[in-house]
Short mmCIF file of C-alpha atoms and ligand atoms in Angstrom, two decimals:
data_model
loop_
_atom_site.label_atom_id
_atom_site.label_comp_id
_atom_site.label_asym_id
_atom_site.label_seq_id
_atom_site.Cartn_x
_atom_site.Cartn_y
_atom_site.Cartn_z
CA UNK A 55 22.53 -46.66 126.07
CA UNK A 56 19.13 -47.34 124.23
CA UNK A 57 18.20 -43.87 125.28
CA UNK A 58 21.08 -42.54 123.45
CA UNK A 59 20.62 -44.25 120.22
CA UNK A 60 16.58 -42.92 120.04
CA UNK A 61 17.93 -39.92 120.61
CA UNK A 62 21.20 -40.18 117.71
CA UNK A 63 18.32 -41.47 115.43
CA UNK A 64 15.94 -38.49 116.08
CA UNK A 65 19.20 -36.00 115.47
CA UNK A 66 19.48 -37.68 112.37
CA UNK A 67 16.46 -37.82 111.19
CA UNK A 68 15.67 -34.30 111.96
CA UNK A 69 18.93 -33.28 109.80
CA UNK A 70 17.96 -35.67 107.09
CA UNK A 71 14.48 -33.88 106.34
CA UNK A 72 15.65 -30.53 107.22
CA UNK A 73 18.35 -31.36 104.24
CA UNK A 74 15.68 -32.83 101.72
CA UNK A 75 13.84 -29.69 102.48
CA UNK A 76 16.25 -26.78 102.02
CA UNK A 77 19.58 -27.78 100.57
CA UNK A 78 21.87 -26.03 102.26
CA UNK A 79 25.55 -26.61 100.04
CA UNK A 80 23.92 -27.09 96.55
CA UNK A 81 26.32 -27.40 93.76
CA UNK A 82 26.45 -24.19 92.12
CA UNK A 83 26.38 -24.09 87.99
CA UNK A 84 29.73 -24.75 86.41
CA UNK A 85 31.63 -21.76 86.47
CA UNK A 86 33.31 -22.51 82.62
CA UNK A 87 30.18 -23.90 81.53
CA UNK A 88 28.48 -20.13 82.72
CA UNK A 89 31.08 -18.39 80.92
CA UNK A 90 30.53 -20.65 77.70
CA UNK A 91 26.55 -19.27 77.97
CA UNK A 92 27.22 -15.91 78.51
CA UNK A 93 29.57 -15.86 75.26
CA UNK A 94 27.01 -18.02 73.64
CA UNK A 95 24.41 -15.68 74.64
CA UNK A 96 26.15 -12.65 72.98
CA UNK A 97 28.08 -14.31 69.96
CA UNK A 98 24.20 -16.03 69.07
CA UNK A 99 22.60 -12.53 68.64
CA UNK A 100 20.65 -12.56 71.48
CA UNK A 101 22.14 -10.58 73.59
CA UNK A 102 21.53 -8.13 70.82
CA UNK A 103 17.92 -9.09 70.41
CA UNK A 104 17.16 -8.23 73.10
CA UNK A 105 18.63 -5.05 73.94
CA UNK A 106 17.04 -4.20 70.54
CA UNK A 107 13.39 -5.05 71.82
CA UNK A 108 13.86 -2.91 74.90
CA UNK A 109 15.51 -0.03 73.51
CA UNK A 110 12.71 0.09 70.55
CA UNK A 111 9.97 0.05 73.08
CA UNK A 112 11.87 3.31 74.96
CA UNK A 113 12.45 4.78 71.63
CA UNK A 114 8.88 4.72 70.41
CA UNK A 115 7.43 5.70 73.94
CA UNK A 116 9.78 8.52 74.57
CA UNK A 117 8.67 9.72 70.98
CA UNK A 118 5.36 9.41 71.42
CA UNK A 119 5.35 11.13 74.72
CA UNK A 120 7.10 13.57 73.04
CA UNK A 121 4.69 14.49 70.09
CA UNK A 122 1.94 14.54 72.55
CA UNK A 123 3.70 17.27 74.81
CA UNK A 124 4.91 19.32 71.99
CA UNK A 125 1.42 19.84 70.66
CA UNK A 126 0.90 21.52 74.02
CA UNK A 127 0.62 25.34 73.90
CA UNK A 128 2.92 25.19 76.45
CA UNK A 129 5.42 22.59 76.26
CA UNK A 130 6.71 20.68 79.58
CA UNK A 131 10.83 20.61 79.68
CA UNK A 132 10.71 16.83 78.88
CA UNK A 133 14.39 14.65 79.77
CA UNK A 134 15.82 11.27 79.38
CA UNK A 135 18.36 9.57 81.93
CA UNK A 136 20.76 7.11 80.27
CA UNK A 137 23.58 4.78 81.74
CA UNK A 138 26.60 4.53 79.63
CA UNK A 139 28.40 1.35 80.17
CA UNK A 140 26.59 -1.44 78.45
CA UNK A 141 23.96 1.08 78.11
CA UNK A 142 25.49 3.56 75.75
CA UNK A 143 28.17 2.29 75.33
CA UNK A 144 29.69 -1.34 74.42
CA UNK A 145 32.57 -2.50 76.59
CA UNK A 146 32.36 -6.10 75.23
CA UNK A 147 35.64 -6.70 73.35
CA UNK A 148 37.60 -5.52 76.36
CA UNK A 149 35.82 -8.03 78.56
CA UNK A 150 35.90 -10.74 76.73
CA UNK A 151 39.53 -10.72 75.64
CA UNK A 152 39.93 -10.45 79.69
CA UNK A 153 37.31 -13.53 79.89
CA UNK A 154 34.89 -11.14 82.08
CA UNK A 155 37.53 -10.55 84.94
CA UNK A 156 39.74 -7.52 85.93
CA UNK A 157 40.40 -5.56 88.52
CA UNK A 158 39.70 -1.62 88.88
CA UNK A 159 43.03 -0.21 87.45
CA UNK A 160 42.13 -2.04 84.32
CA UNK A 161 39.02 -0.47 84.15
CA UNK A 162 39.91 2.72 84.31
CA UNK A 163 42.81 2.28 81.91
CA UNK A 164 39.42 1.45 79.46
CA UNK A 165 38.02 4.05 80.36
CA UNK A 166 41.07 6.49 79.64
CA UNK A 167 41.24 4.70 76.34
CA UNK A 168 37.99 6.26 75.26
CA UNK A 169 37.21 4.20 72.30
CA UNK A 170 34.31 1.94 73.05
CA UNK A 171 31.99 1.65 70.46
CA UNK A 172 28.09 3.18 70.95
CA UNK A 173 25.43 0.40 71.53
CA UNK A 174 23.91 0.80 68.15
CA UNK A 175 19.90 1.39 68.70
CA UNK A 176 21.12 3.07 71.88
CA UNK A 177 22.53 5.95 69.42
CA UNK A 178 19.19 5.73 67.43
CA UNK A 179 17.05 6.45 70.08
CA UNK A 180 19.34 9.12 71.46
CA UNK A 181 19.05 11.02 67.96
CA UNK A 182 15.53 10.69 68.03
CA UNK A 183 15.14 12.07 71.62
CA UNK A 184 16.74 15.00 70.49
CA UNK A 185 15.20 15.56 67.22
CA UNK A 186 11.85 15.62 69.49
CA UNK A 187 13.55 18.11 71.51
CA UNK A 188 13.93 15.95 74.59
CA UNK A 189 17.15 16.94 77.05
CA UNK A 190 19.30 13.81 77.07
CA UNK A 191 21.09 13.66 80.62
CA UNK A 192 23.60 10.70 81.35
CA UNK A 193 23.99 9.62 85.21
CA UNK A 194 27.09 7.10 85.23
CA UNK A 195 29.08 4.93 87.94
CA UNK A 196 31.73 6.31 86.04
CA UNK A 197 33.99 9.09 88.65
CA UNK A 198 34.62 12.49 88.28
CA UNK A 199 38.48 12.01 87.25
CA UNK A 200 37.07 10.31 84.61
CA UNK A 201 34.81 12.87 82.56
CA UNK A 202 37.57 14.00 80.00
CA UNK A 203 37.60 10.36 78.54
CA UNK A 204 33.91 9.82 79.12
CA UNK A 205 33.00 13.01 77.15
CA UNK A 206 35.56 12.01 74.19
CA UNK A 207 34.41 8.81 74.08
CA UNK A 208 30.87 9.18 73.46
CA UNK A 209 31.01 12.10 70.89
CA UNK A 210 33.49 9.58 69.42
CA UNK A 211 30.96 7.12 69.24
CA UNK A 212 28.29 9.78 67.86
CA UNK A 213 26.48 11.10 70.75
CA UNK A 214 26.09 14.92 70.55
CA UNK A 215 24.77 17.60 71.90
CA UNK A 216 23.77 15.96 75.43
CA UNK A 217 22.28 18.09 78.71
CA UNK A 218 24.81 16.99 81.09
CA UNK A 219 26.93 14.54 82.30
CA UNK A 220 26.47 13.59 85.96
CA UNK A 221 29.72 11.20 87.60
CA UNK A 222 30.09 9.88 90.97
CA UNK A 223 32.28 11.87 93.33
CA UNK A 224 35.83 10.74 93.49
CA UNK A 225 35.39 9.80 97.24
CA UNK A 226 32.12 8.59 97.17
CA UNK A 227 31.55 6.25 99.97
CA UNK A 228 28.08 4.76 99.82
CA UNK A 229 28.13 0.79 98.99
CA UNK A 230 25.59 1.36 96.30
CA UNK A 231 24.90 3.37 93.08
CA UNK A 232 21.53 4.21 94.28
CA UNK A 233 21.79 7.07 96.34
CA UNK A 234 24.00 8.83 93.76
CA UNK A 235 21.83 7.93 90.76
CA UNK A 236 18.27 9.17 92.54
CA UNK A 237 20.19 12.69 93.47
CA UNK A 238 20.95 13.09 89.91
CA UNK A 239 17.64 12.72 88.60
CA UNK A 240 16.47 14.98 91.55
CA UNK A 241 18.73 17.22 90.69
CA UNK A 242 17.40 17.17 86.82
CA UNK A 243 13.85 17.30 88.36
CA UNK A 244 14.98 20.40 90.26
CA UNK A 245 15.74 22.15 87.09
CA UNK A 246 12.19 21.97 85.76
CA UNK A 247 12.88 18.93 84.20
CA UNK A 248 9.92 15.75 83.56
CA UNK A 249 12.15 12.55 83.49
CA UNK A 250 9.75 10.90 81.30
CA UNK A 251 12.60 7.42 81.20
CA UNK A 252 15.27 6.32 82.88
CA UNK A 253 17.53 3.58 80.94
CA UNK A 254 20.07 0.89 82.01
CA UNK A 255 21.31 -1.88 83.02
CA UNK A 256 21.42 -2.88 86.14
CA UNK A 257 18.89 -2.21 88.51
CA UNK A 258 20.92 -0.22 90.62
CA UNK A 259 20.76 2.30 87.46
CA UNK A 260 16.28 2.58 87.73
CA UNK A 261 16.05 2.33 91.79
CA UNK A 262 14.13 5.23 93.43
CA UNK A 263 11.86 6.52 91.01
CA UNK A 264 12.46 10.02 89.47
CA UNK A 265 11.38 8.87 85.80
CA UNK A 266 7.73 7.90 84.43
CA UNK A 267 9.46 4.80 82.93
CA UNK A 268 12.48 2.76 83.38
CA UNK A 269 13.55 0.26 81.03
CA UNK A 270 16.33 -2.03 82.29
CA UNK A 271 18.41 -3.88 79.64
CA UNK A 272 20.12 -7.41 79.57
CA UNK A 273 23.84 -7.64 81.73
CA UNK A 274 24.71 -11.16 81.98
CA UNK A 275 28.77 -9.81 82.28
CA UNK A 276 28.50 -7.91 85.50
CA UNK A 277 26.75 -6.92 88.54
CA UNK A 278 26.59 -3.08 90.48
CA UNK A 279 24.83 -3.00 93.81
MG1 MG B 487 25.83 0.35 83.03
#
Protein backbone atom coordinates (compact mmCIF):
# COMPACT_ATOMS: atom_id res chain seq x y z
CA UNK A 1 0.00 0.00 0.00
CA UNK A 2 2.80 2.51 1.11
CA UNK A 3 4.67 1.31 -1.90
CA UNK A 4 1.91 2.42 -4.06
CA UNK A 5 1.44 5.84 -2.75
CA UNK A 6 5.59 6.64 -3.23
CA UNK A 7 5.08 5.52 -6.33
CA UNK A 8 1.42 7.76 -7.17
CA UNK A 9 3.52 10.66 -5.64
CA UNK A 10 6.60 10.17 -7.93
CA UNK A 11 3.94 9.91 -11.11
CA UNK A 12 2.78 13.05 -9.98
CA UNK A 13 5.46 14.79 -9.38
CA UNK A 14 7.16 13.83 -12.52
CA UNK A 15 3.92 15.22 -14.49
CA UNK A 16 3.85 18.29 -12.35
CA UNK A 17 7.49 19.50 -13.46
CA UNK A 18 7.28 18.08 -16.83
CA UNK A 19 4.01 20.56 -17.01
CA UNK A 20 5.83 23.68 -15.38
CA UNK A 21 8.45 22.97 -17.93
CA UNK A 22 6.73 22.66 -21.31
CA UNK A 23 3.07 23.55 -21.25
CA UNK A 24 1.55 21.30 -23.18
CA UNK A 25 -2.47 22.82 -23.70
CA UNK A 26 -1.59 26.59 -23.38
CA UNK A 27 -4.41 28.90 -23.98
CA UNK A 28 -4.06 30.15 -27.35
CA UNK A 29 -4.63 34.18 -28.01
CA UNK A 30 -8.25 35.16 -28.29
CA UNK A 31 -9.38 34.45 -31.57
CA UNK A 32 -11.79 37.96 -31.74
CA UNK A 33 -9.29 39.76 -29.90
CA UNK A 34 -6.59 38.54 -33.02
CA UNK A 35 -8.97 39.63 -35.50
CA UNK A 36 -9.49 43.11 -33.66
CA UNK A 37 -5.30 43.46 -34.12
CA UNK A 38 -5.08 42.46 -37.44
CA UNK A 39 -7.85 45.18 -38.43
CA UNK A 40 -6.16 47.47 -36.03
CA UNK A 41 -2.96 46.75 -37.62
CA UNK A 42 -4.19 47.73 -41.15
CA UNK A 43 -6.92 50.48 -40.36
CA UNK A 44 -3.73 52.26 -38.02
CA UNK A 45 -1.46 52.63 -41.13
CA UNK A 46 0.86 50.23 -40.30
CA UNK A 47 0.23 47.68 -42.23
CA UNK A 48 0.92 50.25 -44.86
CA UNK A 49 4.11 51.43 -43.23
CA UNK A 50 5.47 48.86 -43.53
CA UNK A 51 4.92 47.44 -46.79
CA UNK A 52 6.10 50.98 -47.76
CA UNK A 53 9.61 50.50 -46.00
CA UNK A 54 10.15 47.18 -47.73
CA UNK A 55 9.00 47.94 -51.06
CA UNK A 56 11.25 51.34 -51.01
CA UNK A 57 14.28 49.40 -50.04
CA UNK A 58 13.50 46.87 -53.33
CA UNK A 59 12.74 49.87 -55.34
CA UNK A 60 15.96 51.73 -54.70
CA UNK A 61 18.15 48.46 -54.86
CA UNK A 62 16.65 47.11 -57.99
CA UNK A 63 17.41 50.71 -59.42
CA UNK A 64 20.58 50.94 -58.37
CA UNK A 65 21.53 47.54 -59.57
CA UNK A 66 20.14 48.60 -62.53
CA UNK A 67 22.19 51.85 -63.33
CA UNK A 68 25.23 49.96 -62.46
CA UNK A 69 24.54 47.14 -65.15
CA UNK A 70 23.40 49.46 -67.79
CA UNK A 71 26.65 51.37 -67.74
CA UNK A 72 28.08 48.01 -68.79
CA UNK A 73 29.20 47.80 -72.44
CA UNK A 74 27.38 44.88 -72.42
CA UNK A 75 24.35 44.86 -70.45
CA UNK A 76 23.21 41.57 -68.40
CA UNK A 77 19.25 40.70 -69.18
CA UNK A 78 18.37 41.89 -65.62
CA UNK A 79 14.47 40.55 -64.15
CA UNK A 80 12.26 41.00 -61.23
CA UNK A 81 9.85 38.20 -59.76
CA UNK A 82 6.71 39.62 -58.12
CA UNK A 83 3.70 37.89 -56.24
CA UNK A 84 0.40 39.40 -56.92
CA UNK A 85 -1.97 38.86 -54.15
CA UNK A 86 -1.15 41.17 -51.31
CA UNK A 87 1.90 41.74 -53.25
CA UNK A 88 0.62 43.50 -56.30
CA UNK A 89 -2.31 43.54 -55.70
CA UNK A 90 -4.75 44.51 -52.62
CA UNK A 91 -7.43 41.96 -51.80
CA UNK A 92 -8.28 43.69 -48.46
CA UNK A 93 -11.88 44.97 -48.83
CA UNK A 94 -13.00 41.55 -49.96
CA UNK A 95 -11.51 39.99 -46.85
CA UNK A 96 -12.51 42.03 -44.50
CA UNK A 97 -16.16 42.41 -45.43
CA UNK A 98 -15.83 38.36 -45.21
CA UNK A 99 -14.00 38.97 -41.65
CA UNK A 100 -10.77 37.04 -43.15
CA UNK A 101 -12.70 33.68 -43.87
CA UNK A 102 -13.96 32.00 -47.12
CA UNK A 103 -13.73 29.14 -48.79
CA UNK A 104 -12.09 28.52 -52.41
CA UNK A 105 -15.19 29.15 -54.67
CA UNK A 106 -15.26 32.57 -53.16
CA UNK A 107 -11.93 33.16 -54.05
CA UNK A 108 -12.03 32.50 -57.30
CA UNK A 109 -15.30 34.35 -57.82
CA UNK A 110 -12.64 37.46 -56.65
CA UNK A 111 -10.54 36.58 -58.74
CA UNK A 112 -13.03 36.47 -61.85
CA UNK A 113 -14.13 39.84 -60.61
CA UNK A 114 -10.83 41.35 -61.60
CA UNK A 115 -11.04 44.60 -59.86
CA UNK A 116 -8.65 44.64 -56.96
CA UNK A 117 -6.91 47.64 -56.56
CA UNK A 118 -2.74 47.74 -57.15
CA UNK A 119 -0.73 47.96 -53.83
CA UNK A 120 0.27 51.51 -54.37
CA UNK A 121 4.34 51.66 -54.03
CA UNK A 122 4.08 48.16 -55.46
CA UNK A 123 2.99 50.01 -58.89
CA UNK A 124 5.82 52.60 -58.26
CA UNK A 125 8.47 50.35 -58.14
CA UNK A 126 7.12 48.29 -61.00
CA UNK A 127 7.26 51.57 -63.27
CA UNK A 128 10.58 52.20 -62.21
CA UNK A 129 11.85 48.62 -62.96
CA UNK A 130 10.80 49.13 -66.29
CA UNK A 131 11.89 52.56 -66.97
CA UNK A 132 15.49 50.97 -66.01
CA UNK A 133 14.74 48.42 -68.48
CA UNK A 134 14.38 45.56 -66.04
CA UNK A 135 11.92 42.45 -67.32
CA UNK A 136 9.14 42.34 -64.75
CA UNK A 137 7.96 38.55 -64.48
CA UNK A 138 4.98 37.67 -62.03
CA UNK A 139 4.99 33.93 -60.52
CA UNK A 140 1.43 33.58 -58.73
CA UNK A 141 -0.54 30.78 -56.66
CA UNK A 142 -3.07 32.00 -58.82
CA UNK A 143 -4.18 28.74 -61.61
CA UNK A 144 -4.06 28.63 -65.09
CA UNK A 145 -8.04 28.96 -65.58
CA UNK A 146 -7.50 31.98 -64.01
CA UNK A 147 -5.08 34.15 -66.31
CA UNK A 148 -7.88 36.02 -68.33
CA UNK A 149 -8.98 37.80 -65.03
CA UNK A 150 -5.46 37.99 -63.65
CA UNK A 151 -4.18 39.77 -66.82
CA UNK A 152 -7.35 42.28 -66.80
CA UNK A 153 -7.00 42.92 -63.48
CA UNK A 154 -3.61 44.15 -63.19
CA UNK A 155 -3.49 46.34 -66.41
CA UNK A 156 -6.69 47.57 -64.69
CA UNK A 157 -4.86 48.47 -61.81
CA UNK A 158 -1.91 50.05 -64.02
CA UNK A 159 0.61 47.43 -64.51
CA UNK A 160 1.83 47.32 -68.15
CA UNK A 161 3.93 45.98 -70.28
CA UNK A 162 5.08 42.89 -68.00
CA UNK A 163 7.53 39.75 -69.28
CA UNK A 164 5.23 37.06 -68.40
CA UNK A 165 2.83 35.72 -66.31
CA UNK A 166 3.64 32.33 -64.78
CA UNK A 167 0.24 30.36 -62.91
CA UNK A 168 0.12 27.13 -61.24
CA UNK A 169 -1.14 24.21 -63.29
CA UNK A 170 -4.78 23.50 -62.91
CA UNK A 171 -3.97 20.01 -61.38
CA UNK A 172 -1.13 20.82 -59.54
CA UNK A 173 -0.66 18.43 -56.77
CA UNK A 174 2.29 19.38 -54.62
CA UNK A 175 1.20 20.59 -50.90
CA UNK A 176 3.33 23.64 -51.30
CA UNK A 177 3.94 26.71 -53.55
CA UNK A 178 7.57 26.09 -53.50
CA UNK A 179 8.30 23.73 -56.03
CA UNK A 180 6.17 25.66 -58.56
CA UNK A 181 7.56 29.09 -57.65
CA UNK A 182 11.55 27.90 -57.86
CA UNK A 183 10.67 26.27 -61.54
CA UNK A 184 9.46 29.57 -62.58
CA UNK A 185 12.33 31.51 -61.72
CA UNK A 186 14.46 28.61 -63.25
CA UNK A 187 12.67 28.80 -66.01
CA UNK A 188 13.31 32.83 -66.23
CA UNK A 189 17.00 31.99 -65.39
CA UNK A 190 16.94 29.61 -68.36
CA UNK A 191 16.09 32.38 -70.66
CA UNK A 192 19.24 34.37 -69.93
CA UNK A 193 17.63 36.07 -67.36
CA UNK A 194 19.63 37.58 -63.75
CA UNK A 195 16.74 37.55 -61.12
CA UNK A 196 18.31 40.31 -59.34
CA UNK A 197 14.76 40.22 -56.58
CA UNK A 198 12.21 38.19 -55.84
CA UNK A 199 9.10 39.93 -53.93
CA UNK A 200 6.21 38.68 -51.70
CA UNK A 201 4.55 37.74 -49.14
CA UNK A 202 4.72 34.77 -47.75
CA UNK A 203 7.69 32.87 -47.54
CA UNK A 204 6.53 30.23 -49.60
CA UNK A 205 6.76 33.09 -52.45
CA UNK A 206 11.17 33.64 -51.74
CA UNK A 207 11.98 29.74 -50.88
CA UNK A 208 14.76 28.21 -53.06
CA UNK A 209 16.84 30.86 -54.18
CA UNK A 210 16.83 31.91 -57.90
CA UNK A 211 17.00 35.81 -57.08
CA UNK A 212 20.06 37.94 -55.57
CA UNK A 213 17.45 39.39 -53.14
CA UNK A 214 14.16 38.58 -51.73
CA UNK A 215 12.17 40.94 -49.88
CA UNK A 216 9.17 39.41 -48.06
CA UNK A 217 6.32 41.79 -47.08
CA UNK A 218 3.86 41.90 -44.03
CA UNK A 219 0.59 39.11 -44.28
CA UNK A 220 -1.02 39.05 -41.02
CA UNK A 221 -4.56 37.87 -43.13
CA UNK A 222 -3.34 34.58 -44.46
CA UNK A 223 -0.94 31.83 -44.62
CA UNK A 224 0.41 29.58 -48.04
CA UNK A 225 2.66 26.66 -47.27
MG1 LIG B 1 0.73 36.65 -52.25
Amino acid sequence: MKHRHVISYALFATLTIFAWQKPIFAEPPNLSQLLLEVKTYHDSGGYDQDLCVIIKAADDFIVRRAQANNQHAKPKKLAIVLDIDETSLSNYKRMEARNFTGSKHQWKKDVFAADAPAIKPMLILYKDAIAHNVSVFFVTGRHESERVPTSQNLAAAGYQGWSAIYLKPDDYKENSAIPFKLHARESIEKQGYIIIASIGDQNSDLAGGHAEKTFKLPNPYYYIP
